[in-house]
Coordinates of C-alpha atoms and ligand atoms in Angstrom, one line a residue:
M1347 CA -3.1 -38.0 -8.8
Q1348 CA -2.7 -37.9 -5.0
Q1349 CA 0.0 -36.1 -3.2
E1350 CA 0.7 -35.7 0.5
F1351 CA 2.0 -32.7 2.5
D1352 CA 2.3 -31.7 6.1
I1353 CA 0.6 -28.4 5.3
L1354 CA -1.6 -27.3 2.4
I1355 CA -1.8 -23.5 2.1
I1356 CA -4.5 -22.3 -0.3
G1357 CA -3.4 -18.8 -1.4
S1358 CA -0.1 -17.2 -2.2
G1359 CA -0.7 -13.6 -0.9
A1360 CA 0.8 -12.0 2.1
A1361 CA -1.0 -14.3 4.4
G1362 CA -0.3 -17.6 2.7
L1363 CA 3.3 -17.0 1.8
S1364 CA 4.3 -15.6 5.2
L1365 CA 2.8 -18.6 6.9
A1366 CA 4.7 -20.9 4.5
L1367 CA 8.0 -19.2 5.2
R1368 CA 7.6 -19.3 8.9
L1369 CA 7.2 -23.1 8.7
A1370 CA 9.6 -23.9 5.9
D1371 CA 12.3 -25.4 8.2
S1372 CA 9.9 -27.7 9.9
A1373 CA 7.4 -29.1 7.3
K1374 CA 6.7 -30.1 3.8
I1375 CA 4.4 -27.4 2.4
A1376 CA 2.2 -26.9 -0.6
V1377 CA 1.1 -23.4 -1.6
L1378 CA -1.6 -23.0 -4.2
S1379 CA -2.5 -20.1 -6.3
K1380 CA -5.4 -20.3 -8.7
G1381 CA -3.7 -17.8 -11.0
S1382 CA 0.0 -16.9 -11.1
L1383 CA 1.7 -16.5 -7.7
T1384 CA 1.1 -12.7 -7.9
S1385 CA -2.6 -12.9 -8.4
G1386 CA -4.7 -11.6 -5.5
S1387 CA -5.0 -8.4 -3.6
T1388 CA -1.6 -8.3 -2.0
W1389 CA 0.1 -7.4 -5.2
L1390 CA -2.2 -4.5 -5.7
A1391 CA -1.9 -2.9 -2.3
Q1392 CA -0.5 0.6 -2.6
G1393 CA -0.5 2.6 0.7
G1394 CA 1.3 0.4 3.2
I1395 CA 1.1 -1.5 6.5
A1396 CA 0.0 0.1 9.8
A1397 CA 2.1 -0.6 12.9
V1398 CA 3.3 1.3 15.9
L1399 CA 6.9 1.9 14.9
D1400 CA 7.6 5.5 15.8
E1401 CA 8.8 6.1 19.4
T1402 CA 6.2 8.8 20.0
D1403 CA 3.3 6.6 18.8
L1404 CA 1.4 4.4 21.3
I1405 CA -0.1 0.9 21.1
Q1406 CA -3.2 2.3 22.8
D1407 CA -3.6 5.0 20.1
H1408 CA -3.5 2.4 17.3
V1409 CA -6.0 0.3 19.2
S1410 CA -8.3 3.2 19.8
D1411 CA -8.1 4.3 16.1
T1412 CA -9.0 0.8 15.0
L1413 CA -12.0 0.6 17.4
T1414 CA -13.3 4.0 16.3
A1415 CA -13.0 3.1 12.6
G1416 CA -14.8 -0.3 13.3
A1417 CA -17.8 1.6 14.8
H1418 CA -17.1 -0.2 18.1
L1419 CA -17.9 -3.7 16.7
S1420 CA -14.2 -4.8 16.7
H1421 CA -13.2 -7.2 19.4
N1422 CA -10.9 -5.6 21.9
D1423 CA -8.8 -8.7 22.4
A1424 CA -8.3 -9.2 18.6
V1425 CA -7.4 -5.5 18.1
E1426 CA -4.9 -5.5 21.0
F1427 CA -3.4 -8.8 19.8
T1428 CA -2.9 -7.5 16.3
V1429 CA -1.5 -4.1 17.2
K1430 CA 0.9 -5.5 19.9
N1431 CA 2.3 -8.0 17.4
G1432 CA 2.6 -5.4 14.6
R1433 CA 6.1 -4.3 15.1
Q1434 CA 7.6 -7.8 15.2
S1435 CA 5.7 -8.7 12.0
I1436 CA 7.3 -5.6 10.2
E1437 CA 10.7 -6.5 11.6
W1438 CA 10.3 -10.0 10.1
L1439 CA 9.4 -8.5 6.7
I1440 CA 12.5 -6.4 6.9
E1441 CA 14.6 -9.5 7.7
Q1442 CA 13.0 -11.1 4.6
G1443 CA 14.3 -8.2 2.6
V1444 CA 11.3 -6.0 1.8
P1445 CA 12.7 -2.7 0.6
F1446 CA 10.5 -0.3 2.6
S1447 CA 11.0 3.4 1.8
R1448 CA 13.5 5.3 3.9
D1449 CA 13.8 8.8 5.1
G1450 CA 17.5 9.1 5.8
K1451 CA 18.5 6.3 8.2
R1452 CA 14.9 5.7 9.4
Y1453 CA 12.0 4.1 7.6
H1454 CA 9.6 6.6 6.3
L1455 CA 6.1 6.5 7.9
T1456 CA 3.0 8.1 6.3
Q1457 CA -0.3 8.9 7.9
E1458 CA -3.6 7.8 6.4
G1459 CA -7.3 8.7 7.2
G1460 CA -8.4 7.5 10.6
H1461 CA -4.9 7.2 12.0
S1462 CA -4.0 9.6 14.7
H1463 CA -0.2 9.2 14.1
R1464 CA 2.3 8.5 11.3
R1465 CA 2.4 4.7 11.4
I1466 CA 2.2 3.4 7.8
I1467 CA 5.4 1.8 6.6
H1468 CA 5.5 1.5 2.8
A1469 CA 7.5 0.8 -0.3
A1470 CA 6.8 4.0 -2.3
D1471 CA 3.2 3.6 -3.7
A1472 CA 3.5 -0.1 -4.4
T1473 CA 3.9 -1.7 -1.0
G1474 CA 2.0 -4.9 -1.7
R1475 CA 4.1 -5.6 -4.8
A1476 CA 7.4 -5.2 -2.8
V1477 CA 6.1 -7.5 -0.1
Q1478 CA 4.9 -10.2 -2.4
E1479 CA 8.0 -10.1 -4.7
T1480 CA 10.2 -10.5 -1.6
L1481 CA 8.1 -13.4 -0.2
I1482 CA 8.0 -15.2 -3.5
T1483 CA 11.8 -14.9 -3.9
R1484 CA 12.3 -16.3 -0.3
A1485 CA 9.7 -19.1 -0.8
K1486 CA 11.5 -20.2 -4.0
E1487 CA 14.7 -20.7 -2.0
H1488 CA 13.2 -23.4 0.1
D1489 CA 13.0 -27.0 -1.2
S1490 CA 10.3 -27.7 1.4
I1491 CA 7.9 -25.2 -0.2
H1492 CA 6.1 -26.6 -3.3
L1493 CA 4.5 -23.8 -5.3
F1494 CA 1.5 -24.7 -7.5
E1495 CA 0.3 -22.0 -9.9
H1496 CA -3.0 -22.1 -11.8
C1497 CA -4.4 -24.7 -9.4
T1498 CA -7.8 -24.0 -7.8
A1499 CA -9.0 -25.7 -4.7
V1500 CA -12.5 -27.0 -5.4
D1501 CA -13.5 -28.2 -2.0
L1502 CA -12.1 -29.4 1.3
I1503 CA -11.9 -33.1 2.0
T1504 CA -13.2 -33.9 5.5
R1505 CA -13.7 -37.2 7.4
R1506 CA -17.4 -36.2 7.8
K1507 CA -17.8 -36.0 4.0
L1508 CA -16.3 -39.5 3.7
K1509 CA -18.8 -40.7 6.3
R1510 CA -16.2 -41.2 9.1
A1511 CA -16.3 -40.3 12.7
N1512 CA -14.1 -37.7 14.4
N1513 CA -14.4 -35.0 11.8
R1514 CA -11.3 -33.1 10.7
C1515 CA -9.9 -31.7 7.5
L1516 CA -7.8 -34.0 5.4
G1517 CA -6.8 -31.9 2.4
A1518 CA -8.5 -30.6 -0.7
Y1519 CA -9.6 -31.5 -4.2
V1520 CA -7.6 -29.3 -6.5
F1521 CA -8.4 -28.4 -10.2
D1522 CA -5.3 -28.0 -12.3
S1523 CA -6.1 -25.6 -15.2
S1524 CA -3.2 -26.8 -17.3
T1525 CA -4.3 -30.5 -17.4
G1526 CA -8.0 -30.1 -16.7
H1527 CA -7.7 -32.8 -14.0
V1528 CA -8.8 -32.7 -10.3
N1529 CA -6.1 -34.0 -8.0
V1530 CA -6.1 -34.9 -4.3
L1531 CA -3.8 -32.9 -2.1
K1532 CA -3.7 -34.5 1.4
A1533 CA -2.4 -32.6 4.4
K1534 CA -2.4 -32.8 8.2
F1535 CA -3.2 -29.1 8.2
V1536 CA -5.0 -27.0 5.6
V1537 CA -4.8 -23.2 5.7
L1538 CA -7.3 -21.0 3.8
A1539 CA -5.5 -17.8 2.7
T1540 CA -7.7 -17.1 -0.3
G1541 CA -8.4 -13.4 0.1
G1542 CA -11.7 -11.6 -0.1
A1543 CA -15.0 -11.7 -2.0
S1544 CA -15.2 -8.3 -3.6
K1545 CA -15.9 -9.8 -7.0
A1546 CA -19.4 -10.3 -5.9
Y1547 CA -19.9 -6.7 -7.0
L1548 CA -20.0 -5.3 -10.5
Y1549 CA -17.3 -2.8 -9.8
T1550 CA -14.3 -3.9 -7.7
S1551 CA -10.8 -2.7 -7.1
N1552 CA -9.7 -6.3 -6.6
S1553 CA -8.3 -8.7 -9.1
D1554 CA -10.3 -11.4 -10.9
G1555 CA -9.8 -14.0 -8.2
A1556 CA -11.6 -12.3 -5.3
S1557 CA -14.5 -14.8 -5.4
G1558 CA -14.6 -15.7 -1.7
D1559 CA -13.5 -19.3 -2.4
G1560 CA -12.2 -19.9 1.1
I1561 CA -15.3 -18.6 2.8
A1562 CA -17.5 -20.8 0.5
M1563 CA -15.3 -23.9 1.0
A1564 CA -15.3 -23.4 4.8
W1565 CA -19.1 -22.9 4.9
R1566 CA -19.7 -26.1 2.8
S1567 CA -17.5 -27.9 5.4
G1568 CA -19.6 -26.7 8.3
C1569 CA -17.7 -23.7 9.5
R1570 CA -19.4 -20.5 10.8
V1571 CA -18.9 -17.2 9.0
A1572 CA -19.4 -13.7 10.5
N1573 CA -20.1 -10.1 9.6
M1574 CA -20.4 -10.7 5.8
E1575 CA -22.6 -7.6 5.5
F1576 CA -19.6 -5.3 6.0
N1577 CA -18.1 -4.7 2.5
Q1578 CA -15.8 -1.7 2.1
F1579 CA -16.3 0.3 -1.0
H1580 CA -13.6 2.6 -2.4
P1581 CA -15.3 5.8 -3.6
T1582 CA -13.4 6.3 -6.8
C1583 CA -12.4 3.6 -9.3
L1584 CA -11.9 4.5 -13.0
Y1585 CA -15.0 3.8 -15.1
H1586 CA -14.0 2.7 -18.6
P1587 CA -14.8 -0.5 -20.5
Q1588 CA -11.1 -1.3 -20.9
A1589 CA -10.0 -0.3 -17.4
K1590 CA -10.3 -3.1 -14.9
S1591 CA -9.9 -2.4 -11.2
F1592 CA -7.9 0.8 -11.5
L1593 CA -8.2 2.9 -8.3
I1594 CA -8.1 6.7 -8.4
T1595 CA -6.3 7.4 -5.2
E1596 CA -8.0 9.5 -2.5
A1597 CA -5.0 11.9 -2.8
V1598 CA -6.7 13.4 -5.9
R1599 CA -9.5 14.6 -3.7
G1600 CA -7.0 15.6 -1.1
E1601 CA -5.2 17.8 -3.6
G1602 CA -8.4 19.6 -4.6
G1603 CA -10.2 17.2 -7.0
K1604 CA -13.9 18.0 -7.4
L1605 CA -16.6 15.4 -7.7
L1606 CA -19.1 16.4 -10.4
L1607 CA -22.4 15.2 -11.7
P1608 CA -22.7 14.5 -15.5
D1609 CA -23.9 18.1 -16.0
G1610 CA -20.7 19.4 -14.2
T1611 CA -22.4 20.4 -10.9
R1612 CA -20.6 19.8 -7.6
F1613 CA -22.7 17.8 -5.1
M1614 CA -20.6 16.7 -2.1
D1615 CA -21.6 19.7 0.0
K1616 CA -25.1 18.5 0.1
F1617 CA -24.0 15.4 1.9
D1618 CA -21.2 16.5 4.2
K1619 CA -19.8 19.8 5.2
R1620 CA -16.3 18.5 4.5
G1621 CA -17.3 18.1 0.9
E1622 CA -14.9 16.0 -1.2
L1623 CA -12.8 15.5 1.9
A1624 CA -15.5 13.6 3.8
P1625 CA -14.5 10.0 4.9
R1626 CA -14.4 7.2 2.3
D1627 CA -17.8 5.6 3.2
I1628 CA -19.7 8.9 3.1
V1629 CA -18.2 9.9 -0.3
A1630 CA -19.0 6.4 -1.7
R1631 CA -22.6 6.6 -0.4
A1632 CA -23.0 10.1 -1.9
I1633 CA -21.8 9.0 -5.3
D1634 CA -24.0 5.9 -5.2
H1635 CA -27.0 8.0 -4.2
E1636 CA -26.5 10.4 -7.1
M1637 CA -25.8 7.6 -9.6
K1638 CA -29.0 5.8 -8.6
R1639 CA -31.0 9.1 -8.6
L1640 CA -29.9 10.1 -12.1
G1641 CA -29.7 6.5 -13.5
S1642 CA -26.1 7.4 -14.4
D1643 CA -23.4 4.9 -15.2
C1644 CA -20.7 7.0 -13.5
L1645 CA -19.9 10.4 -12.1
Y1646 CA -16.7 12.5 -12.5
L1647 CA -13.6 13.5 -10.6
D1648 CA -12.0 16.7 -11.9
I1649 CA -8.5 17.8 -11.2
S1650 CA -8.1 19.7 -14.5
H1651 CA -8.0 23.1 -12.8
K1652 CA -4.5 22.3 -11.4
P1653 CA -1.5 23.1 -13.6
K1654 CA -0.4 20.2 -15.8
S1655 CA 3.0 20.2 -14.2
F1656 CA 1.4 19.7 -10.7
I1657 CA -0.7 16.8 -12.1
L1658 CA 2.3 15.1 -13.7
E1659 CA 4.4 15.5 -10.5
H1660 CA 1.7 14.2 -8.1
F1661 CA -0.2 11.7 -10.2
P1662 CA 2.1 10.3 -12.9
T1663 CA 0.6 6.8 -12.8
I1664 CA -3.0 8.0 -13.0
Y1665 CA -2.1 10.5 -15.8
E1666 CA -0.4 7.8 -17.8
R1667 CA -3.1 5.2 -17.4
C1668 CA -5.9 7.6 -18.3
S1669 CA -4.0 9.0 -21.2
K1670 CA -3.7 5.4 -22.7
L1671 CA -7.5 5.3 -22.6
G1672 CA -7.9 8.7 -24.3
I1673 CA -8.6 10.7 -21.1
D1674 CA -6.3 13.7 -20.6
I1675 CA -6.8 14.4 -16.9
S1676 CA -5.2 17.8 -17.2
K1677 CA -8.1 18.8 -19.4
D1678 CA -11.0 16.4 -18.8
P1679 CA -12.8 15.1 -15.7
I1680 CA -12.1 11.4 -14.9
P1681 CA -15.2 9.1 -15.0
V1682 CA -15.4 7.3 -11.7
V1683 CA -17.6 4.7 -9.8
P1684 CA -17.3 3.4 -6.3
A1685 CA -15.9 -0.1 -6.2
A1686 CA -16.0 -3.0 -3.8
H1687 CA -12.6 -3.0 -2.1
Y1688 CA -12.4 -5.2 1.1
T1689 CA -14.4 -8.0 2.8
C1690 CA -14.4 -7.3 6.5
G1691 CA -16.3 -10.6 7.4
G1692 CA -15.2 -14.1 6.8
V1693 CA -14.5 -17.5 8.3
M1694 CA -14.6 -17.3 12.1
T1695 CA -11.3 -17.9 13.7
D1696 CA -9.6 -17.5 17.1
Q1697 CA -6.2 -15.9 17.6
Q1698 CA -4.4 -18.9 16.3
G1699 CA -6.4 -18.9 13.1
H1700 CA -8.4 -22.1 14.0
S1701 CA -11.7 -22.4 12.2
D1702 CA -14.6 -24.6 13.5
L1703 CA -13.1 -27.6 11.7
N1704 CA -10.2 -29.5 13.3
G1705 CA -7.1 -29.2 11.1
L1706 CA -8.5 -26.2 9.2
Y1707 CA -7.1 -22.7 9.6
A1708 CA -8.1 -19.4 8.0
I1709 CA -5.9 -16.3 7.8
G1710 CA -5.8 -13.0 6.0
E1711 CA -8.8 -11.4 4.3
T1712 CA -10.7 -14.6 4.1
S1713 CA -10.9 -14.8 7.9
F1714 CA -13.0 -13.0 10.5
T1715 CA -10.8 -12.4 13.5
G1716 CA -12.8 -9.6 15.1
L1717 CA -10.2 -6.9 14.1
H1718 CA -12.1 -4.8 11.6
G1719 CA -15.5 -4.6 13.2
A1720 CA -18.0 -2.7 11.0
N1721 CA -15.3 -0.9 9.0
R1722 CA -11.6 -1.6 8.3
L1723 CA -9.0 1.0 9.3
A1724 CA -6.7 1.8 6.3
S1725 CA -3.6 -0.4 6.2
N1726 CA -4.7 -2.8 9.0
S1727 CA -5.4 -5.6 6.6
L1728 CA -1.9 -6.5 5.5
L1729 CA -1.0 -6.2 9.2
E1730 CA -3.7 -8.8 10.0
C1731 CA -2.3 -11.1 7.3
L1732 CA 1.1 -11.0 8.9
V1733 CA 0.2 -11.2 12.5
F1734 CA -2.2 -14.1 12.2
A1735 CA 0.1 -16.0 9.8
E1736 CA 2.7 -16.0 12.6
S1737 CA 0.3 -17.1 15.3
A1738 CA -1.2 -19.8 13.1
A1739 CA 2.3 -21.0 12.2
N1740 CA 3.3 -21.3 15.9
D1741 CA 0.2 -23.3 16.6
I1742 CA 0.7 -25.6 13.6
R1743 CA 4.4 -26.1 14.5
S1744 CA 3.3 -27.4 18.0
R1745 CA 1.0 -30.0 16.3
L1746 CA 3.3 -31.2 13.5
D1747 CA 3.8 -34.7 15.1
E1748 CA 0.0 -35.4 15.0
S1749 CA -0.5 -38.4 12.7
L1750 CA -3.2 -38.7 10.0
D1751 CA -4.5 -41.7 8.1
T1752 CA -5.4 -40.6 4.6
A1753 CA -5.1 -43.8 2.7
Y1754 CA -8.9 -44.1 2.1
I1755 CA -9.4 -40.8 0.3
P1756 CA -11.1 -41.4 -3.1
D1757 CA -10.1 -39.8 -6.3
W1758 CA -12.3 -37.1 -7.8
D1759 CA -15.2 -38.9 -9.6
E1760 CA -16.0 -37.5 -13.1
S1761 CA -17.9 -40.5 -14.3
Q1762 CA -21.3 -38.8 -14.1
V1763 CA -20.5 -35.5 -15.8
T1764 CA -19.9 -34.5 -19.5
D1765 CA -18.3 -31.6 -21.2
S1766 CA -20.4 -28.5 -21.1
D1767 CA -22.0 -27.4 -24.4
E1768 CA -23.2 -24.0 -23.1
D1769 CA -20.5 -22.0 -21.3
V1770 CA -22.5 -18.9 -22.0
I1771 CA -24.6 -19.8 -19.0
I1772 CA -21.6 -19.2 -16.8
S1773 CA -20.8 -15.8 -18.2
H1774 CA -24.4 -14.8 -18.2
N1775 CA -24.9 -15.8 -14.5
W1776 CA -21.7 -14.0 -13.6
D1777 CA -23.0 -10.8 -15.0
E1778 CA -26.4 -11.1 -13.5
L1779 CA -25.1 -11.9 -10.0
R1780 CA -22.6 -9.0 -9.9
R1781 CA -25.2 -6.6 -11.3
F1782 CA -27.9 -7.3 -8.8
M1783 CA -25.5 -7.4 -5.9
W1784 CA -24.3 -4.0 -7.0
D1785 CA -27.9 -2.6 -7.4
Y1786 CA -29.6 -4.2 -4.3
V1787 CA -26.9 -5.2 -1.8
G1788 CA -24.3 -2.4 -2.5
I1789 CA -23.5 0.8 -0.6
V1790 CA -27.1 1.7 0.4
R1791 CA -29.5 -1.1 1.2
T1792 CA -33.2 -1.5 2.0
N1793 CA -35.3 -4.5 3.1
K1794 CA -37.0 -4.5 -0.2
R1795 CA -33.8 -4.5 -2.2
L1796 CA -32.4 -7.4 0.0
R1797 CA -35.6 -9.4 -0.6
R1798 CA -35.2 -9.0 -4.3
A1799 CA -31.6 -10.0 -4.2
K1800 CA -32.4 -13.1 -2.1
H1801 CA -35.0 -14.2 -4.6
R1802 CA -32.5 -13.9 -7.4
V1803 CA -29.6 -15.5 -5.7
D1804 CA -31.8 -18.5 -4.7
L1805 CA -32.7 -19.1 -8.4
L1806 CA -29.1 -18.7 -9.5
Q1807 CA -27.9 -21.1 -6.9
Q1808 CA -30.4 -23.8 -8.1
E1809 CA -29.2 -23.3 -11.7
I1810 CA -25.5 -23.4 -10.8
T1811 CA -25.9 -26.5 -8.6
E1812 CA -27.6 -28.3 -11.5
Y1813 CA -24.9 -27.2 -13.9
Y1814 CA -22.2 -28.2 -11.4
S1815 CA -23.7 -31.7 -11.0
N1816 CA -23.9 -32.3 -14.8
Y1817 CA -20.9 -30.8 -16.4
K1818 CA -17.1 -31.0 -16.0
I1819 CA -15.7 -28.2 -13.9
S1820 CA -13.8 -25.1 -15.0
K1821 CA -12.2 -22.3 -13.0
D1822 CA -15.0 -20.0 -14.0
L1823 CA -17.7 -22.4 -12.9
L1824 CA -15.9 -22.9 -9.5
E1825 CA -15.7 -19.2 -8.9
L1826 CA -19.3 -18.6 -9.9
R1827 CA -20.5 -21.4 -7.6
N1828 CA -18.5 -19.8 -4.7
L1829 CA -19.5 -16.3 -5.5
A1830 CA -23.2 -17.2 -5.6
L1831 CA -22.9 -18.8 -2.2
V1832 CA -20.9 -16.0 -0.7
S1833 CA -23.4 -13.5 -2.1
D1834 CA -26.2 -15.4 -0.4
L1835 CA -24.2 -15.1 2.9
I1836 CA -23.8 -11.4 2.4
I1837 CA -27.5 -10.9 1.7
R1838 CA -28.6 -13.0 4.7
S1839 CA -26.1 -11.1 7.0
A1840 CA -27.3 -7.8 5.7
A1841 CA -31.0 -8.8 6.2
L1842 CA -30.2 -9.8 9.8
R1843 CA -28.7 -6.4 10.8
K1844 CA -31.5 -4.1 11.8
E1845 CA -29.4 -1.0 12.1
S1846 CA -26.9 1.1 10.2
R1847 CA -23.4 0.7 11.4
G1848 CA -20.0 1.3 9.8
L1849 CA -20.2 0.0 6.2
H1850 CA -23.7 -1.4 6.5
Y1851 CA -26.1 1.4 5.7
T1852 CA -29.8 0.7 5.3
L1853 CA -32.6 3.2 4.7
D1854 CA -35.0 1.1 6.8
Y1855 CA -32.9 1.4 9.9
P1856 CA -30.8 4.6 9.5
G1857 CA -29.7 4.8 13.1
Q1858 CA -27.1 2.7 15.0
G1859 CA -28.6 0.1 17.4
P1860 CA -27.8 0.2 21.2
E1861 CA -25.7 -3.0 21.3
P1862 CA -22.7 -3.8 19.0
R1863 CA -23.4 -7.4 17.9
D1864 CA -21.7 -9.6 15.3
T1865 CA -23.8 -11.3 12.7
I1866 CA -22.8 -15.0 12.9
L1867 CA -24.2 -17.5 10.4
T1868 CA -24.0 -21.2 11.1
P1869 CA -24.5 -23.8 8.3
I1870 CA -27.9 -25.3 8.6
N1871 CA -28.5 -29.1 8.2
F1872 CA -25.0 -29.6 9.4
E1873 CA -24.5 -32.3 11.9
W1874 CA -21.7 -31.6 14.3
P1875 CA -19.5 -34.6 15.0
Ligands
LIG2586 C1 -6.1 -2.0 -4.9 C2 -5.9 -2.4 -3.5 C3 -5.2 -1.6 -2.6 C4 -5.0 -2.0 -1.3 N1 -4.1 -1.3 -0.5 C5 -3.9 -1.8 0.8 C6 -2.9 -1.1 1.6 O1 -2.3 -0.1 1.2 N2 -2.7 -1.6 2.9 C7 -3.4 -2.7 3.4 O2 -3.2 -3.1 4.5 N3 -4.3 -3.3 2.6 C8 -4.5 -2.9 1.3 N4 -5.4 -3.6 0.6 C9 -6.0 -4.8 1.1 C10 -5.0 -5.9 1.1 O3 -4.2 -5.8 0.0 C11 -5.6 -7.3 1.2 O4 -6.5 -7.4 2.2 C12 -4.5 -8.4 1.4 O5 -3.5 -8.3 0.5 C13 -5.1 -9.8 1.4 O6 -4.1 -10.7 1.4 P1 -4.4 -12.3 1.5 O7 -3.1 -12.9 1.6 O8 -5.4 -12.5 2.5 O9 -5.1 -12.6 0.1 P2 -4.6 -12.2 -1.4 O10 -3.4 -11.4 -1.5 O11 -5.9 -11.7 -2.1 O12 -4.3 -13.6 -2.1 C14 -5.3 -14.6 -2.3 C15 -4.6 -15.8 -2.9 O13 -5.5 -16.9 -2.8 C16 -5.5 -17.6 -4.1 N5 -6.7 -18.3 -4.2 C17 -8.0 -17.8 -4.0 N6 -8.9 -18.8 -4.1 C18 -8.2 -19.9 -4.4 C19 -8.6 -21.3 -4.7 N7 -9.9 -21.7 -4.7 N8 -7.6 -22.2 -5.0 C20 -6.3 -21.8 -5.0 N9 -5.9 -20.5 -4.7 C21 -6.8 -19.6 -4.5 C22 -5.2 -16.5 -5.1 O14 -4.7 -17.0 -6.3 C23 -4.2 -15.7 -4.3 O15 -2.9 -16.3 -4.5 C24 -5.6 -3.2 -0.8 C25 -6.4 -4.0 -1.6 C26 -6.6 -3.6 -3.0 C27 -7.4 -4.4 -3.9

């Protein structure tokens, strides 16, 4: 089946849906989600969105906090652009109906680590959910927005791939899980809003879909990617075979929670004089160090010395979730591991979201705009989704009368492939990939570990390519193929950075280099048009 739209948006998170809504009156739009509309990280976001909203706060202070968090690798222009446009993005969300928490007549603003001012607007402790529910409701009101659930973009269609001159993006091949068919969705403009790639790691706070699909598709279409070595790890994710992606908020440490080794000894004082209250990356590194030293599967976070009434009042959700798994946090320590949380690098874009390929945009976590540098400042990511969705929408609107000849796009060809008889290969490779990425390319790196990882990812990629060429595709296979590629990009980027900066920490180069420089990867063997 072939269908044609003005705009094809791959991703239904904060980035994709807000872009769709901004163009709904001018264009025919398709929005894809490979799961339900609520799959992705936006739904999971708790804390809120950073913006200069209080009259005593200053743009310059938010800029400066962002630059400091980013270890001075953020691009000044991208930071200023994002921060200056923050307020109007929040006002737009309020117009859409997002029920942000109030403090009397004003919106309540919280403060988070790294921010010098109260500037986090939120909807209780489930901001992402409130944002996404609102955007989905609004999107469903527009006939011009066509929402496709359980549809996974396989690859971008470009003129170059069809051996035509004047390269540009023409649409995407899309796998429909409900029918098992691959359809052609043509569009004048394609927007990657596919989120991050934290599923490259064994432990992650992200949902299942964070497999870096947008980054992989853009790379295969000849686009540059940047700073893939900067993966943010949250220090404390619940460790339990039945608990997937459940974060134990940093507020537990803020309220006196103690980090313990399996024998009950405290250890954070050895790493930082602030102990458990050290910044996120230092705590994550300390936990990782102790787990590797002891060969332990997890460490523990203990809040049981506080009265039960205090725990129930402050952490009702964590209490309930742990209780269901047989852990009474008012009596027992909580088993925790650090978890991959946010992908700072991605598809290189400018301020309008243009990638290197004409007609292709990238926004949200899948993009690299220069905002986050070597470490993301808390609550700047949803802000980036909103601000760049608006600027990309404005740019697309100005180009809507461009014409596109798409009559010659061929259907997906399945004549050379058969049904797979050994799906176990996919699940085995998934496990292997995420395990060695965790062990060798995680929170603490070395040249030796990176070389080991590179060797393994090369073998895996060969095996996956062979499998992909011979068997019919499935969502799992597509994600595995993308994750293996993105893992390769992470390993290569990490190997190229000969310093420790922000989230990239290597024992071989423990100091920060003199010059802040981005790691930019360009697809090899790619002929520019
Ligand atoms: C637990 C948690 C808490 C967080 N808390 C905060 C916070 O308080 N504040 C903050 O600013 N940030 C927070 N973040 C980060 C923030 O939520 C994300 O960076 C942001 O939501 C990313 O939005 P997005 O629109 O780029 O992608 P996502 O919301 O991740 O959406 C990705 C979309 O792309 C779709 N997709 C992916 N690949 C394909 C494909 N091949 N084909 C079709 N569809 C595809 C998915 O189905 C999904 O619809 C948090 C993240 C997590 C995991």
